[in-house]
Each structure stands twice: as C-alpha cells, then as structure tokens.
Amino acid sequence: LAKTTQPISMDSYEGQEVNITCSHNNIATNDYITWYQQFPSQGPRFIIQGYKTKVTNEVASLFIPADRKSSTLSLPRVSLSDTAVYYCLVVDTGGFKTIFGAGTRLFVKA
Amino acid sequence: GAVVSQHPSRVICKSGTSVKIECRSLDFQATTMFWYRQFPKQSLMLMATSNEGSKATYEQGVEKDKFLINHASLTLSTLTVTSAHPEDSSFYICSANRGEGAYEKLFFGSGTQLSVL
C-alpha cells in the first residue's frame, strides 16, 4: 500500500487559494489518488479523485504530475467553513483497502 | 451522491455491555464495507474489511472476538462491540465502496461516538 505524506497543518485567510501537496512515492499503476475532507465528529467527505494530469470539479482541483509521485489539492477562495482536516489517499482499485495518513489540518482565518 | 447511513450517531453504555452499530448503503449495493475507529485529533485507523456473505478481515491488533462484524446483505454491515470497556470509547466510522466506471469511490457514514462508562 502506498504511504502518503502531507503537511500536518496549514493556515490561510478567507478568500485565498490553498494548495495542499501530498507525497506518495510508492504509488502503483492501478492506484487512484483521492482526497477527503473531514469535520469534527463527522465521517470523511469525498472531494476529488484523479489518476493523472488535472481534474477539476465544483469545489476543487487536483494536479498530478507525470510521475504521479505527488499530488496537489487546490481549494480556490477558501472560506471559514473550509476549516477541516484533509486526507490524501491512494486507493487500490483492486483491493480497496484504504489506509489513512495523518491528514492536513487546515485552519482558515477571517 | 451515494449515501451511507450509520446508526446510532451517539451511544453511551455501561462497562460490560455490548453495542451494535449499523452501516447501510442507501442507494447502492456494497459488497465491501470498511470499519474504522478514530481517537480525538488522530487519523482514522482501519479496523476491518467487511465482505458480504463471508467473514470479515481484521487488521493486525484488532480483536475479532471483541469487534464482531456481520455483513448479512449487500446494503448492511454491523459492528458489535462486545463487553465494552472505557478504553473502547472512540469514534467509529464505516465506509462502503461504489464503483463508477473506471473510478472506485469510498463513501463514509457520519460516524458513531461511543462512550463507555
């Protein structure tokens, strides 16, 4: 299983763009990169998933370089409600066993 | 999007009693569900993989006789904490996988806060 490494915490201000980078040096060919958001006392919520290059949806963008050994979650114009823990996961589409890393605690200030 | 329902959201019990937590996939069938536990300000720790119609696969260090998992149907998995003790107090979360074409996604329940007195 690919191990992921993320910054433990990040601070930002409302309206700024936030980029959280995740390292996954041992990613395998069949692995997808998925990001989740978790608020206190809630289950994680799916944000975005990708395999390579760039993926964008209504809430975020995901940038994955050609070697796929890292990925960057980009949150445009964050608000106070984006304060949460963000987890980068490498998901094996075959086995599905998902191991969570430590996550990044994002704190958005007014 | 897909919905995974988890009940109860909070339970308080006396030491020595058993507690059952249900995890349901409401709008899709899930052959595989996962159970996690999470302590305050820590990440989720995978406890076991629940497979419909077969025995669960437990992670190293998780007592299978303590945490009984039953996956009786394609939409329901249950976790029973047997003879609960205060050290079992934690936040328990389930997830279910849903295949969507080339992508596979995990959807999570809202979690169950267990407090053992």
Tab-separated table of C-alpha atoms in Angstrom:
chain	number	residue	atom	x	y	z
A	1	LEU	CA	0.000	0.000	0.000
A	2	ALA	CA	1.360	3.410	-0.948
A	3	LYS	CA	2.117	5.573	2.053
A	4	THR	CA	1.156	9.212	1.848
A	5	THR	CA	2.865	12.188	3.436
A	6	GLN	CA	1.188	15.560	3.928
A	7	PRO	CA	1.907	18.678	5.957
A	8	ILE	CA	0.429	18.338	9.426
A	9	SER	CA	-1.228	21.738	9.377
A	10	MET	CA	-1.739	24.855	7.298
A	11	ASP	CA	-3.176	28.275	7.988
A	12	SER	CA	-4.887	30.517	5.473
A	13	TYR	CA	-7.175	33.533	5.260
A	14	GLU	CA	-10.591	33.794	3.759
A	15	GLY	CA	-10.588	34.346	0.014
A	16	GLN	CA	-7.136	32.881	-0.556
A	17	GLU	CA	-6.294	29.875	-2.671
A	18	VAL	CA	-4.950	26.956	-0.677
A	19	ASN	CA	-2.732	24.257	-2.119
A	20	ILE	CA	-2.067	21.094	-0.136
A	21	THR	CA	0.567	18.766	-1.508
A	22	CYS	CA	0.730	15.058	-0.821
A	23	SER	CA	3.661	12.737	-1.499
A	24	HIS	CA	3.049	9.125	-2.499
A	25	ASN	CA	6.363	7.868	-3.818
A	26	ASN	CA	5.340	4.210	-3.938
A	27	ILE	CA	2.125	4.649	-5.885
A	28	ALA	CA	1.278	1.671	-8.082
A	29	THR	CA	-0.030	1.636	-11.624
A	30	ASN	CA	-3.596	0.743	-10.579
A	31	ASP	CA	-3.823	3.307	-7.794
A	32	TYR	CA	-6.037	6.371	-7.895
A	33	ILE	CA	-5.455	9.478	-5.798
A	34	THR	CA	-8.423	10.582	-3.748
A	35	TRP	CA	-8.889	13.474	-1.360
A	36	TYR	CA	-11.338	13.633	1.512
A	37	GLN	CA	-12.433	16.373	3.891
A	38	GLN	CA	-13.387	15.689	7.488
A	39	PHE	CA	-15.073	17.956	10.006
A	40	PRO	CA	-15.008	17.126	13.732
A	41	SER	CA	-17.336	14.287	14.717
A	42	GLN	CA	-18.270	13.549	11.113
A	43	GLY	CA	-17.259	10.963	8.578
A	44	PRO	CA	-14.897	11.962	5.758
A	45	ARG	CA	-16.476	13.500	2.690
A	46	PHE	CA	-15.232	12.846	-0.831
A	47	ILE	CA	-13.721	15.916	-2.517
A	48	ILE	CA	-11.995	14.810	-5.692
A	49	GLN	CA	-10.273	11.882	-7.342
A	50	GLY	CA	-7.807	11.580	-10.186
A	51	TYR	CA	-5.297	9.346	-11.902
A	52	LYS	CA	-3.055	11.768	-13.778
A	53	THR	CA	-2.781	15.367	-15.026
A	54	LYS	CA	-5.507	17.686	-13.819
A	55	VAL	CA	-9.012	17.121	-12.552
A	56	THR	CA	-11.439	19.878	-11.631
A	57	ASN	CA	-14.877	19.832	-10.090
A	58	GLU	CA	-17.128	22.399	-8.467
A	59	VAL	CA	-15.183	22.534	-5.238
A	60	ALA	CA	-11.528	21.808	-6.012
A	61	SER	CA	-8.822	20.987	-8.499
A	62	LEU	CA	-6.335	18.149	-8.331
A	63	PHE	CA	-2.964	18.380	-10.008
A	64	ILE	CA	-0.957	15.221	-10.602
A	65	PRO	CA	2.457	15.333	-12.305
A	66	ALA	CA	3.505	12.779	-14.876
A	67	ASP	CA	5.417	10.603	-12.401
A	68	ARG	CA	2.374	10.526	-10.080
A	69	LYS	CA	4.601	10.537	-7.013
A	70	SER	CA	2.813	13.535	-5.622
A	71	SER	CA	-0.455	15.396	-5.990
A	72	THR	CA	-1.737	18.834	-5.062
A	73	LEU	CA	-5.231	19.654	-3.927
A	74	SER	CA	-6.173	23.220	-4.773
A	75	LEU	CA	-9.045	24.946	-2.973
A	76	PRO	CA	-9.948	28.261	-4.602
A	77	ARG	CA	-11.021	31.153	-2.405
A	78	VAL	CA	-11.391	29.344	0.886
A	79	SER	CA	-13.929	30.375	3.490
A	80	LEU	CA	-14.149	29.813	7.231
A	81	SER	CA	-16.250	26.715	6.589
A	82	ASP	CA	-13.323	25.075	4.821
A	83	THR	CA	-11.553	24.681	8.151
A	84	ALA	CA	-11.209	20.908	8.369
A	85	VAL	CA	-8.790	18.019	8.059
A	86	TYR	CA	-7.911	16.998	4.515
A	87	TYR	CA	-6.757	13.487	3.749
A	88	CYS	CA	-4.919	12.326	0.670
A	89	LEU	CA	-5.447	8.647	-0.053
A	90	VAL	CA	-4.065	6.303	-2.627
A	91	VAL	CA	-6.784	3.810	-3.409
A	92	ASP	CA	-6.069	0.416	-4.889
A	93	THR	CA	-8.989	-0.211	-7.225
A	94	GLY	CA	-8.415	-3.915	-6.912
A	95	GLY	CA	-8.233	-4.485	-3.184
A	96	PHE	CA	-9.768	-1.269	-1.950
A	97	LYS	CA	-8.068	-1.411	1.357
A	98	THR	CA	-7.688	2.218	2.306
A	99	ILE	CA	-5.148	3.372	4.833
A	100	PHE	CA	-5.421	6.919	6.075
A	101	GLY	CA	-2.359	9.047	6.649
A	102	ALA	CA	-2.192	11.764	9.247
A	103	GLY	CA	-4.009	14.328	7.103
A	104	THR	CA	-3.562	18.100	6.927
A	105	ARG	CA	-5.396	20.288	9.390
A	106	LEU	CA	-6.387	23.452	7.529
A	107	PHE	CA	-7.362	26.466	9.584
A	108	VAL	CA	-8.970	29.366	7.724
A	109	LYS	CA	-8.929	32.701	9.490
A	110	ALA	CA	-11.112	35.732	8.912
B	1	GLY	CA	-24.185	11.341	-4.490
B	2	ALA	CA	-24.169	7.983	-2.797
B	3	VAL	CA	-25.344	7.872	0.784
B	4	VAL	CA	-24.077	5.714	3.595
B	5	SER	CA	-26.182	5.808	6.728
B	6	GLN	CA	-24.713	4.950	10.102
B	7	HIS	CA	-26.656	4.481	13.339
B	8	PRO	CA	-26.645	5.370	16.102
B	9	SER	CA	-24.734	8.636	15.918
B	10	ARG	CA	-24.008	8.558	19.613
B	11	VAL	CA	-24.265	5.880	22.276
B	12	ILE	CA	-23.438	5.821	25.948
B	13	CYS	CA	-23.293	2.471	27.673
B	14	LYS	CA	-22.144	0.851	30.857
B	15	SER	CA	-18.974	-1.165	31.021
B	16	GLY	CA	-19.584	-4.813	30.176
B	17	THR	CA	-22.487	-4.280	27.812
B	18	SER	CA	-22.477	-4.830	24.062
B	19	VAL	CA	-23.200	-2.170	21.495
B	20	LYS	CA	-24.248	-2.673	17.877
B	21	ILE	CA	-23.562	-0.099	15.176
B	22	GLU	CA	-25.253	-0.333	11.795
B	23	CYS	CA	-23.939	0.827	8.458
B	24	ARG	CA	-26.238	0.919	5.454
B	25	SER	CA	-25.664	1.864	1.855
B	26	LEU	CA	-28.935	3.551	0.947
B	27	ASP	CA	-28.818	3.822	-2.819
B	28	PHE	CA	-26.258	1.303	-3.938
B	29	GLN	CA	-25.091	-2.202	-3.204
B	30	ALA	CA	-21.792	-2.600	-1.424
B	31	THR	CA	-20.037	-5.937	-1.474
B	32	THR	CA	-17.294	-4.464	0.677
B	33	MET	CA	-17.561	-2.164	3.649
B	34	PHE	CA	-14.874	-0.932	5.991
B	35	TRP	CA	-14.838	-0.089	9.676
B	36	TYR	CA	-12.551	2.483	11.241
B	37	ARG	CA	-12.034	3.945	14.652
B	38	GLN	CA	-10.756	7.410	15.361
B	39	PHE	CA	-9.455	8.944	18.565
B	40	PRO	CA	-9.588	12.701	19.139
B	41	LYS	CA	-7.288	14.668	16.846
B	42	GLN	CA	-5.983	11.492	15.250
B	43	SER	CA	-6.460	9.940	11.861
B	44	LEU	CA	-8.808	7.096	11.016
B	45	MET	CA	-7.488	3.656	11.788
B	46	LEU	CA	-8.761	0.801	9.663
B	47	MET	CA	-10.132	-1.965	11.872
B	48	ALA	CA	-11.552	-4.468	9.417
B	49	THR	CA	-12.868	-5.124	5.962
B	50	SER	CA	-16.398	-6.464	5.860
B	51	ASN	CA	-17.303	-8.719	2.943
B	52	GLU	CA	-20.876	-9.640	2.137
B	53	GLY	CA	-21.500	-13.311	2.738
B	54	SER	CA	-18.114	-14.089	4.209
B	55	LYS	CA	-16.014	-13.464	7.279
B	56	ALA	CA	-14.529	-10.081	7.891
B	57	THR	CA	-10.824	-9.481	7.523
B	58	TYR	CA	-9.344	-7.817	10.588
B	59	GLU	CA	-6.284	-5.627	10.735
B	60	GLN	CA	-3.388	-6.634	12.903
B	61	GLY	CA	-4.012	-5.868	16.536
B	62	VAL	CA	-7.809	-5.739	16.265
B	63	GLU	CA	-9.540	-8.414	18.322
B	64	LYS	CA	-12.105	-10.167	16.171
B	65	ASP	CA	-13.922	-11.564	19.204
B	66	LYS	CA	-14.188	-8.083	20.629
B	67	PHE	CA	-15.369	-6.382	17.479
B	68	LEU	CA	-17.865	-8.637	15.744
B	69	ILE	CA	-18.656	-7.737	12.164
B	70	ASN	CA	-21.581	-9.101	10.186
B	71	HIS	CA	-22.265	-8.251	6.559
B	72	ALA	CA	-25.547	-10.045	6.016
B	73	SER	CA	-26.670	-8.245	2.887
B	74	LEU	CA	-25.331	-6.041	0.125
B	75	THR	CA	-26.590	-2.943	1.921
B	76	LEU	CA	-25.945	-3.641	5.589
B	77	SER	CA	-22.908	-4.252	7.753
B	78	THR	CA	-22.930	-4.219	11.541
B	79	LEU	CA	-20.174	-3.792	14.078
B	80	THR	CA	-20.823	-5.093	17.576
B	81	VAL	CA	-18.512	-4.024	20.352
B	82	THR	CA	-18.800	-6.854	22.852
B	83	SER	CA	-18.308	-6.407	26.581
B	84	ALA	CA	-17.372	-2.793	26.076
B	85	HIS	CA	-14.877	-1.125	28.380
B	86	PRO	CA	-13.914	2.526	28.779
B	87	GLU	CA	-10.871	2.050	26.525
B	88	ASP	CA	-13.274	1.146	23.704
B	89	SER	CA	-14.672	4.663	23.813
B	90	SER	CA	-13.967	6.150	20.422
B	91	PHE	CA	-15.482	7.454	17.208
B	92	TYR	CA	-16.370	4.579	14.886
B	93	ILE	CA	-16.862	5.170	11.167
B	94	CYS	CA	-17.927	2.867	8.363
B	95	SER	CA	-17.457	3.222	4.640
B	96	ALA	CA	-18.671	1.451	1.542
B	97	ASN	CA	-17.202	1.329	-1.912
B	98	ARG	CA	-19.133	2.129	-5.027
B	99	GLY	CA	-17.738	1.544	-8.462
B	100	GLU	CA	-18.451	4.226	-11.021
B	101	GLY	CA	-16.988	3.193	-14.308
B	102	ALA	CA	-13.219	3.484	-14.218
B	103	TYR	CA	-13.283	5.045	-10.796
B	104	GLU	CA	-13.923	3.497	-7.451
B	105	LYS	CA	-15.010	5.686	-4.588
B	106	LEU	CA	-15.458	5.249	-0.895
B	107	PHE	CA	-18.434	6.823	0.802
B	108	PHE	CA	-18.441	7.240	4.550
B	109	GLY	CA	-21.076	7.138	7.227
B	110	SER	CA	-21.458	10.026	9.640
B	111	GLY	CA	-19.803	8.107	12.465
B	112	THR	CA	-20.806	6.808	15.881
B	113	GLN	CA	-19.424	8.289	19.074
B	114	LEU	CA	-19.217	5.509	21.647
B	115	SER	CA	-18.760	6.409	25.286
B	116	VAL	CA	-18.350	3.565	27.755
B	117	LEU	CA	-18.825	4.480	31.402
